[in-house]
PDB file of C-alpha atoms in Angstrom:
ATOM      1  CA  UNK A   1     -33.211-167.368  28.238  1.00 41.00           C
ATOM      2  CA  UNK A   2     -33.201-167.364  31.746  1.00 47.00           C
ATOM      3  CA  UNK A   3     -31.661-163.882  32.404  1.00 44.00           C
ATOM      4  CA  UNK A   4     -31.691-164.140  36.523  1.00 51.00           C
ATOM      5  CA  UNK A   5     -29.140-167.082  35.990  1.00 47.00           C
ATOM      6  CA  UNK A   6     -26.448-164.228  34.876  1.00 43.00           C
ATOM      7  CA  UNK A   7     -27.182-161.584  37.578  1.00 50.00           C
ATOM      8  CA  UNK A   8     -24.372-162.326  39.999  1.00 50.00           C
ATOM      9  CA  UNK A   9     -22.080-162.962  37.027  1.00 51.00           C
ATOM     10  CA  UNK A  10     -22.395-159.318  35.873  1.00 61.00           C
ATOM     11  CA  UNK A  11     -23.158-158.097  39.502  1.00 79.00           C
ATOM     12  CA  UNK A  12     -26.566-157.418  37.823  1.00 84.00           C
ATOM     13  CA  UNK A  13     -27.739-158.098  41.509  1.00 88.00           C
ATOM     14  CA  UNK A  14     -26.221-155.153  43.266  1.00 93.00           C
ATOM     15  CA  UNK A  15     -28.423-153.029  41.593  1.00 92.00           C
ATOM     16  CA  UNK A  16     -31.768-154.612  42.781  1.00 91.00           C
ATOM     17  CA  UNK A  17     -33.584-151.592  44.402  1.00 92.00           C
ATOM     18  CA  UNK A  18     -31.387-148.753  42.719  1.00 94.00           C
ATOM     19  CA  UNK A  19     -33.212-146.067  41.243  1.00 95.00           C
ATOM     20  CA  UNK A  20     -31.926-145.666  37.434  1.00 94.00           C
ATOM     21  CA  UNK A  21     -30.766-141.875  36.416  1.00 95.00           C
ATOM     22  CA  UNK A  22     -29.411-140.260  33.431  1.00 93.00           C
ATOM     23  CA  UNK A  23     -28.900-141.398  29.795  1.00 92.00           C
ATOM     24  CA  UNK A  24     -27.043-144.238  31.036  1.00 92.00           C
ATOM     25  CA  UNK A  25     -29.343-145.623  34.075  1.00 94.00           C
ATOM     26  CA  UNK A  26     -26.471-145.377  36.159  1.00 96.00           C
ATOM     27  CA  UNK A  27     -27.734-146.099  40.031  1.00 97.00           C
ATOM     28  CA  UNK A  28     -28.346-142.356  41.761  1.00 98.00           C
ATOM     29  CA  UNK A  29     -26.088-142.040  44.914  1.00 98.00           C
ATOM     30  CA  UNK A  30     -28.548-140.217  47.123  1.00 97.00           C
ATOM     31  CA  UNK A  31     -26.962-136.742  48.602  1.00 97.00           C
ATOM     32  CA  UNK A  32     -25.037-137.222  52.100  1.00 96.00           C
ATOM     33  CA  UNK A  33     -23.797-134.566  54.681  1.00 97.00           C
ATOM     34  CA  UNK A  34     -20.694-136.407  56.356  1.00 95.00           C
ATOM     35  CA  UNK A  35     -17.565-134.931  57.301  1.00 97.00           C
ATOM     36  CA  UNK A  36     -15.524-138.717  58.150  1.00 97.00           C
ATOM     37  CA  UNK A  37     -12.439-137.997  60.922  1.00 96.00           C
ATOM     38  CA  UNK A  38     -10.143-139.908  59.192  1.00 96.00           C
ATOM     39  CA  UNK A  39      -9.631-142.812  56.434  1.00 97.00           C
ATOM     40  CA  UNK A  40      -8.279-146.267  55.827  1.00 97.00           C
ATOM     41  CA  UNK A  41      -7.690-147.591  52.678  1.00 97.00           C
ATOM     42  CA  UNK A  42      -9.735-150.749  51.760  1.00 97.00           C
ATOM     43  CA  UNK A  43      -6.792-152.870  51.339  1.00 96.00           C
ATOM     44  CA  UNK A  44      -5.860-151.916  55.323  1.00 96.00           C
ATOM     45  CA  UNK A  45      -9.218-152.608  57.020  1.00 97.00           C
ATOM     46  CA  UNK A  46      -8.337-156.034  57.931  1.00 95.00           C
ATOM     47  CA  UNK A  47      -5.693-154.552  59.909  1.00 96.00           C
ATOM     48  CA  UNK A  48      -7.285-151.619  60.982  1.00 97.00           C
ATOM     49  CA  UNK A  49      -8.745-151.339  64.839  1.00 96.00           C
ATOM     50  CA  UNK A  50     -10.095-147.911  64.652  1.00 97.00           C
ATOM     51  CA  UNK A  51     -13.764-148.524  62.904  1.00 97.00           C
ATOM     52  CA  UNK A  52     -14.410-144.707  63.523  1.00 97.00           C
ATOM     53  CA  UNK A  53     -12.511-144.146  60.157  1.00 97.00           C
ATOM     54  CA  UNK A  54     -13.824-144.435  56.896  1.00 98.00           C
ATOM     55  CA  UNK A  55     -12.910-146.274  54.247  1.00 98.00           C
ATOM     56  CA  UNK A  56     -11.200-145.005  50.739  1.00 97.00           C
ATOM     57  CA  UNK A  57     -10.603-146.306  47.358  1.00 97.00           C
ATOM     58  CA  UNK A  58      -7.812-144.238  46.487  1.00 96.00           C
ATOM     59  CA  UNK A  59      -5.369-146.966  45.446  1.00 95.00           C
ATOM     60  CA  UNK A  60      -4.834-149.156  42.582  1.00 95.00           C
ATOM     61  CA  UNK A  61      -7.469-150.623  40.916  1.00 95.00           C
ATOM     62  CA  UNK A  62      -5.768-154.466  41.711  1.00 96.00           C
ATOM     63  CA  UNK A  63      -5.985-153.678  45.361  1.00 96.00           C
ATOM     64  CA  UNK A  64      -9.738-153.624  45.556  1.00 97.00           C
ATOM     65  CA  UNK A  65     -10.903-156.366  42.721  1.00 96.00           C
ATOM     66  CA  UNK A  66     -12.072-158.093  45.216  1.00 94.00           C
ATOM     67  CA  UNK A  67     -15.020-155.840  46.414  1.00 96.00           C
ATOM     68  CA  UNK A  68     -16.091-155.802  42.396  1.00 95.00           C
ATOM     69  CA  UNK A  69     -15.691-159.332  41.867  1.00 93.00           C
ATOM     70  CA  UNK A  70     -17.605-159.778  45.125  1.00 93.00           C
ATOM     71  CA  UNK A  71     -19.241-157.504  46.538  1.00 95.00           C
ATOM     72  CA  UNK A  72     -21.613-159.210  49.079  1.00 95.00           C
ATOM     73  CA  UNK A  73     -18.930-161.035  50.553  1.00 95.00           C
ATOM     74  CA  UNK A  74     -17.016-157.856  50.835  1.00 96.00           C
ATOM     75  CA  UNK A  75     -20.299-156.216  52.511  1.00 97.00           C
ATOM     76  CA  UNK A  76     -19.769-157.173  56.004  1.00 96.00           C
ATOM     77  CA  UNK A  77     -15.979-155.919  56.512  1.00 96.00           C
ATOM     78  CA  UNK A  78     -17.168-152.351  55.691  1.00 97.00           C
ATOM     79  CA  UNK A  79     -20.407-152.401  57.319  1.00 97.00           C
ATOM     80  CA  UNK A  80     -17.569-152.307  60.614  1.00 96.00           C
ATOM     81  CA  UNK A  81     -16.501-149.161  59.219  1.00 98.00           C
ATOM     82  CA  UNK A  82     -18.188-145.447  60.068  1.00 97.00           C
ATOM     83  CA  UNK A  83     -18.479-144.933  56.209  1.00 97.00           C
ATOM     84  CA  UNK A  84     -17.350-145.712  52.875  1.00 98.00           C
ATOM     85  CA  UNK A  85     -16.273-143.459  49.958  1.00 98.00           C
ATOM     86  CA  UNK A  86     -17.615-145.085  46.330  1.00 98.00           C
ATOM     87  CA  UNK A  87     -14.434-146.538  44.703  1.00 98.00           C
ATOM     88  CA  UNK A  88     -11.673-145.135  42.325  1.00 97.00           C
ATOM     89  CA  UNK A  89     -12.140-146.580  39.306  1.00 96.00           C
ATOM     90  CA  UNK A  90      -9.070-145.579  37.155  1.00 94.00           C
ATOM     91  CA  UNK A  91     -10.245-143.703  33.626  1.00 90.00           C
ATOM     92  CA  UNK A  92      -7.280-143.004  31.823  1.00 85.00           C
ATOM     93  CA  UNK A  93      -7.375-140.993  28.702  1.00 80.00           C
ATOM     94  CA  UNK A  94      -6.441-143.364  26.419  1.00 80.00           C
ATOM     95  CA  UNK A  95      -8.855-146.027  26.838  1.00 88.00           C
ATOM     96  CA  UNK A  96     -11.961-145.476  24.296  1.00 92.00           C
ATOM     97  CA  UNK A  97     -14.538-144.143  25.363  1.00 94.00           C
ATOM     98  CA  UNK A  98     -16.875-146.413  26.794  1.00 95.00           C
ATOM     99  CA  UNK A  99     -14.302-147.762  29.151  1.00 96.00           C
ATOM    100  CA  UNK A 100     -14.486-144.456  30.911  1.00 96.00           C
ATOM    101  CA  UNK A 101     -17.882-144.508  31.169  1.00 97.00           C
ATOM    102  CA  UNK A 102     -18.175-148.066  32.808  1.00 96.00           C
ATOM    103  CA  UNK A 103     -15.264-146.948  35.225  1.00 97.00           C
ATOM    104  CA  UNK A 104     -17.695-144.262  36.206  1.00 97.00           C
ATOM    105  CA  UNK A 105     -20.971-146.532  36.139  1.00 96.00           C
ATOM    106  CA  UNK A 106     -19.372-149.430  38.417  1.00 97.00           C
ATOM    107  CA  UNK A 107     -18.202-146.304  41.018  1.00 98.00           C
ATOM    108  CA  UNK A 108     -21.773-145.535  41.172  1.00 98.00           C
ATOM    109  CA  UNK A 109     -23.282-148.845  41.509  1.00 97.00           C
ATOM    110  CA  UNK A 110     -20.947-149.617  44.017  1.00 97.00           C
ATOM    111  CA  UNK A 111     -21.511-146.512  45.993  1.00 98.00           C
ATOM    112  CA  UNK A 112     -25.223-146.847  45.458  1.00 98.00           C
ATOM    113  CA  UNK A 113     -25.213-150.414  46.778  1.00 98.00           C
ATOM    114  CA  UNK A 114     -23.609-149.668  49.864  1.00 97.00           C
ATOM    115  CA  UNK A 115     -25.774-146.966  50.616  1.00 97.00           C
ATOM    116  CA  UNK A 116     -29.118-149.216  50.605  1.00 97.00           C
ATOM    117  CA  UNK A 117     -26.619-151.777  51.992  1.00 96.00           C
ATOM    118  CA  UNK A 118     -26.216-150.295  55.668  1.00 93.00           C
ATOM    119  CA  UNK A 119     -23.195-147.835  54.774  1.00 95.00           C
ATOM    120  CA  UNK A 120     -22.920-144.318  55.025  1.00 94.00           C
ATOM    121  CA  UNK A 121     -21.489-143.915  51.453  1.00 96.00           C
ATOM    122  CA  UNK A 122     -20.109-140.711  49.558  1.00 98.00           C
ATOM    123  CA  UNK A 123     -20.169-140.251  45.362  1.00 98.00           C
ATOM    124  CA  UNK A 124     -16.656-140.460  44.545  1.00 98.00           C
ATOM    125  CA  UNK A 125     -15.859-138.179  41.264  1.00 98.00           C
ATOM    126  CA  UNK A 126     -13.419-139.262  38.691  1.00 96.00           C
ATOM    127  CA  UNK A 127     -13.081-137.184  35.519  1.00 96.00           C
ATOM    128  CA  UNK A 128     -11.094-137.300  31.819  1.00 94.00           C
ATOM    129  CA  UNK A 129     -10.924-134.997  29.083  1.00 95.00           C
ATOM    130  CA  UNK A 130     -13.954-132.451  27.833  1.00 96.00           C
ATOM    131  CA  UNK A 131     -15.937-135.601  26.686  1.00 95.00           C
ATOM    132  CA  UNK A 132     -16.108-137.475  29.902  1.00 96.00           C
ATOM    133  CA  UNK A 133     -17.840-134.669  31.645  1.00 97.00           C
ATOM    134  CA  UNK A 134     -21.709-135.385  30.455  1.00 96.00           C
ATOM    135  CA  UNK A 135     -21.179-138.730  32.255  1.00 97.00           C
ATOM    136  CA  UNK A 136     -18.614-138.288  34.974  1.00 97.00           C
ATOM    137  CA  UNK A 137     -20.745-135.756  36.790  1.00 98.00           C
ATOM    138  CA  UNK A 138     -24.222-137.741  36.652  1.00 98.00           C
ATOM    139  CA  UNK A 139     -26.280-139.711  39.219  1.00 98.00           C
ATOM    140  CA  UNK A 140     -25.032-137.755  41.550  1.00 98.00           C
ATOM    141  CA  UNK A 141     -27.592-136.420  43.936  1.00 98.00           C
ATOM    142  CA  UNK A 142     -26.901-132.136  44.059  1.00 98.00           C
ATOM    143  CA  UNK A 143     -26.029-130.091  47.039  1.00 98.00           C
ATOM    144  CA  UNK A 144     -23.764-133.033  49.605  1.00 98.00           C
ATOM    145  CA  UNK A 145     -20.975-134.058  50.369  1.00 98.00           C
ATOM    146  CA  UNK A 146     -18.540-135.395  47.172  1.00 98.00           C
ATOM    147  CA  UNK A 147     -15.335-136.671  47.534  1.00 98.00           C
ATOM    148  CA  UNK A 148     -12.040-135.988  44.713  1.00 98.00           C
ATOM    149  CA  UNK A 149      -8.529-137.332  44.402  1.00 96.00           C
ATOM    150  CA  UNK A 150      -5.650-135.788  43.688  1.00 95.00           C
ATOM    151  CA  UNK A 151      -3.070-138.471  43.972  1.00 92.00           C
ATOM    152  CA  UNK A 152      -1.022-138.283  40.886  1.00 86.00           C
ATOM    153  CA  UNK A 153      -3.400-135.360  39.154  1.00 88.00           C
ATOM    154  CA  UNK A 154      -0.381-132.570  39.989  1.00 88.00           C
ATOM    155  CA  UNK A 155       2.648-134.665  39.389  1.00 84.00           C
ATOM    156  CA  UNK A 156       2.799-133.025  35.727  1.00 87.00           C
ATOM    157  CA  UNK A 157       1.182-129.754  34.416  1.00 92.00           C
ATOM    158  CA  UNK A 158      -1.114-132.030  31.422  1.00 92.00           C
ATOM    159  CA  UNK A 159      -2.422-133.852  34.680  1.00 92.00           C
ATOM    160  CA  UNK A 160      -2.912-131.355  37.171  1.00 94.00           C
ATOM    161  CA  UNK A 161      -4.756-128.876  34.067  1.00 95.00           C
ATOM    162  CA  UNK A 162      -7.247-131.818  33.208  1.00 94.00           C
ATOM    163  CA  UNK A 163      -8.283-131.973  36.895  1.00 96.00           C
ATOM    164  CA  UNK A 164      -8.686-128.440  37.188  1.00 97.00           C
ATOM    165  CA  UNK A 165     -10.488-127.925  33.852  1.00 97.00           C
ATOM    166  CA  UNK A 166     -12.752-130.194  34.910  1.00 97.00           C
ATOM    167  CA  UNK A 167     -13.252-128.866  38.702  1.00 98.00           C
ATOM    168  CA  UNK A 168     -15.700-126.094  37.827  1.00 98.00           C
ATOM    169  CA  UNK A 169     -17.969-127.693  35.826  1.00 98.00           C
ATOM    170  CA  UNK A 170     -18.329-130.281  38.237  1.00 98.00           C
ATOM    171  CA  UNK A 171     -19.356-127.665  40.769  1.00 98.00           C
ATOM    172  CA  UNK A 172     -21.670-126.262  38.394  1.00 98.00           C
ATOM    173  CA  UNK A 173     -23.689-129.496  37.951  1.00 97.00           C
ATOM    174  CA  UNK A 174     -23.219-131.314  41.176  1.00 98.00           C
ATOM    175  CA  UNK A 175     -23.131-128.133  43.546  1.00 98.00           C
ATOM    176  CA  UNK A 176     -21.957-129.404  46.599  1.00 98.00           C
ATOM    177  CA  UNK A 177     -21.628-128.482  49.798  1.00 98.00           C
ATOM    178  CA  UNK A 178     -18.528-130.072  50.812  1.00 98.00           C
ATOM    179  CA  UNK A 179     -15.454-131.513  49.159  1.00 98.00           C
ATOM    180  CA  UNK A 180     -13.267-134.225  50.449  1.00 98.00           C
ATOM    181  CA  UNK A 181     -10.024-134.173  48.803  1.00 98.00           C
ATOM    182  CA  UNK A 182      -8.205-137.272  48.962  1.00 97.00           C
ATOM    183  CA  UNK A 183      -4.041-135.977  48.526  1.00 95.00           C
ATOM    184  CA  UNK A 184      -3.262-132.299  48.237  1.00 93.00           C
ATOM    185  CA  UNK A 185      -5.342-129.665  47.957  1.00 95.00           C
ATOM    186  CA  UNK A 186      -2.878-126.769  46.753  1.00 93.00           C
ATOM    187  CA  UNK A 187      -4.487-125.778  43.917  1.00 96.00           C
ATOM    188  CA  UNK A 188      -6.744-122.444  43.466  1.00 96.00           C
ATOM    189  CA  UNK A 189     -10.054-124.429  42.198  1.00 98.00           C
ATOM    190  CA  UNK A 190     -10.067-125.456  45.714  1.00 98.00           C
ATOM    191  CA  UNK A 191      -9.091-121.853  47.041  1.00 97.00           C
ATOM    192  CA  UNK A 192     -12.006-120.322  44.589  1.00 98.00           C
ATOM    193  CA  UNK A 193     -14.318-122.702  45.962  1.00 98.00           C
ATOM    194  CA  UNK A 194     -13.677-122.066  49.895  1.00 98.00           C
ATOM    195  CA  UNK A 195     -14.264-118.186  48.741  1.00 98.00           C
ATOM    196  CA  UNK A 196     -18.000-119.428  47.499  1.00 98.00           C
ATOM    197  CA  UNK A 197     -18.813-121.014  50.239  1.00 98.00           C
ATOM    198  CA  UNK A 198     -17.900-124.888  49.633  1.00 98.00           C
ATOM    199  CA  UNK A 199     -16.002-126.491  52.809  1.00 98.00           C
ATOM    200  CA  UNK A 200     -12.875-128.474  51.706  1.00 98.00           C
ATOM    201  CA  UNK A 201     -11.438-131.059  53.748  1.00 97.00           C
ATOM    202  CA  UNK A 202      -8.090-132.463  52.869  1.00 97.00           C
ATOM    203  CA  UNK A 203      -6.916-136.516  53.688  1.00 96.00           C
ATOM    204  CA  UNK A 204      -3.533-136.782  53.493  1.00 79.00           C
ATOM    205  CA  UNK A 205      -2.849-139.611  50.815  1.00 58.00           C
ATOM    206  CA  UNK A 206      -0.349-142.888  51.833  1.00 54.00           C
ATOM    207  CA  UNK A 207       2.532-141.852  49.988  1.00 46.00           C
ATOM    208  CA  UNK A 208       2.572-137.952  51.518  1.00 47.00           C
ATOM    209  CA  UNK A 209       2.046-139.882  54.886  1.00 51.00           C
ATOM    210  CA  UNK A 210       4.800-142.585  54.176  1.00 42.00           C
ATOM    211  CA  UNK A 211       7.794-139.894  53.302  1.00 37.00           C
ATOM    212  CA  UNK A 212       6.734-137.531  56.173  1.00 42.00           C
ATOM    213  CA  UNK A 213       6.663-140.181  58.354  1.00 46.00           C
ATOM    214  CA  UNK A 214       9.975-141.697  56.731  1.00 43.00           C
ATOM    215  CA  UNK A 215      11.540-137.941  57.863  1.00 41.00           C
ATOM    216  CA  UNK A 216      10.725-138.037  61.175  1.00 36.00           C
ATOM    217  CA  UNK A 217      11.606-141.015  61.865  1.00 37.00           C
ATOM    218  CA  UNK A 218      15.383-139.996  60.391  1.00 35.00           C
ATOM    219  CA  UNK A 219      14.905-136.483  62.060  1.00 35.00           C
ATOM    220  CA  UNK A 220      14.041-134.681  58.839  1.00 32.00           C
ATOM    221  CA  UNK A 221      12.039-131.364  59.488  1.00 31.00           C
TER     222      UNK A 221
END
């Protein structure tokens, strides 16, 4: 069997060059000190005039498909862009197991491939339950910049406890320097970390920015 035939149909290809870590031979993403000044969401950069910002993944899976399905025609809008953060790639808790893992794995080799690709890019952390953690926090390069999100976690207190359960142990194994929280950061693993030294930088997510921009506009606040 000719196995180079099925590269670009399981984006095979965007890992040419990637240096293999962990159990899994997820591609590393290399550590990266980068504070962006603002972000667009990918599914806004054809609109978007302002190529100082970088762009985010914080949105529904649907909404950026089309960077997975292809990539390398995807590659020149963002190499317009500052930076990238790796994309969100939803893990909910009740899909087995290995589903959360690839969720993780195709953040990574997306993040990976843009960094050899010309982009600034930042490891994006997603995590689930207890047993996501081995893989969740790996091929991550220690002591950079990592980006969270928090849109959604602290609607409800069995959401907002998983993301903070998980918060320290992240820090313990990917100890970085700087955090950039995509949504709200009111919550005290983000106070605790400030206290040790981490930097935290908050992005206001679209819906905050919709409804506060919804009240001013009908002279709320």
């Amino acid at each position: 069997m000719n196995y180079e035939t099925y590269r670009g149909v399981f984006n095979a290809d965007i890992n040419a060059g990637a240096t293999p870590y962990g159990e899994w031979d997820m591609p590393l993403m290399c550590c990266v000190d980068a504070i962006p000044p603002s972000l667009v969401p990918y599914d806004r950069i054809n609109r978007e005039v302002d190529h100082d910002k970088w762009v985010h993944f914080c949105i529904h899976d649907a909404r950026f498909m089309s960077l997975w399905r292809n990539p390398w025609n995807q590659l020149p809008r963002l190499q317009c862009f500052k930076g990238c953060i790796a994309p969100d790639f939803s893990m909910f808790w009740a899909y087995p197991r290995y589903m959360q893992l690839e969720a993780v794995c195709r953040s990574r080799a997306i993040g990976a491939w843009m960094q050899r690709n010309g982009c600034v890019g930042v490891p994006f952390l997603r995590w689930g339950l207890k047993n996501t953690y081995d893989f969740s926090f790996s091929a991550v390069e220690p002591e950079g910049t990592i980006a969270v999100g928090t849109i959604g976690c602290f609607g409800n207190r069995e959401t907002r406890k998983v993301f903070e359960d998980g918060f320290g142990p992240m820090r313990e194994i990917v100890r970085p320097k700087r955090v950039l929280v995509i949504g709200s950061d009111r919550s005290g693993v983000f106070d605790e970390a400030r206290q040790d030294g981490i930097e935290i930088i908050s992005y206001e997510g679209e819906t905050a920015r919709y409804y506060r921009e919804k009240g001013v506009r009908n002279g709320i606040g």
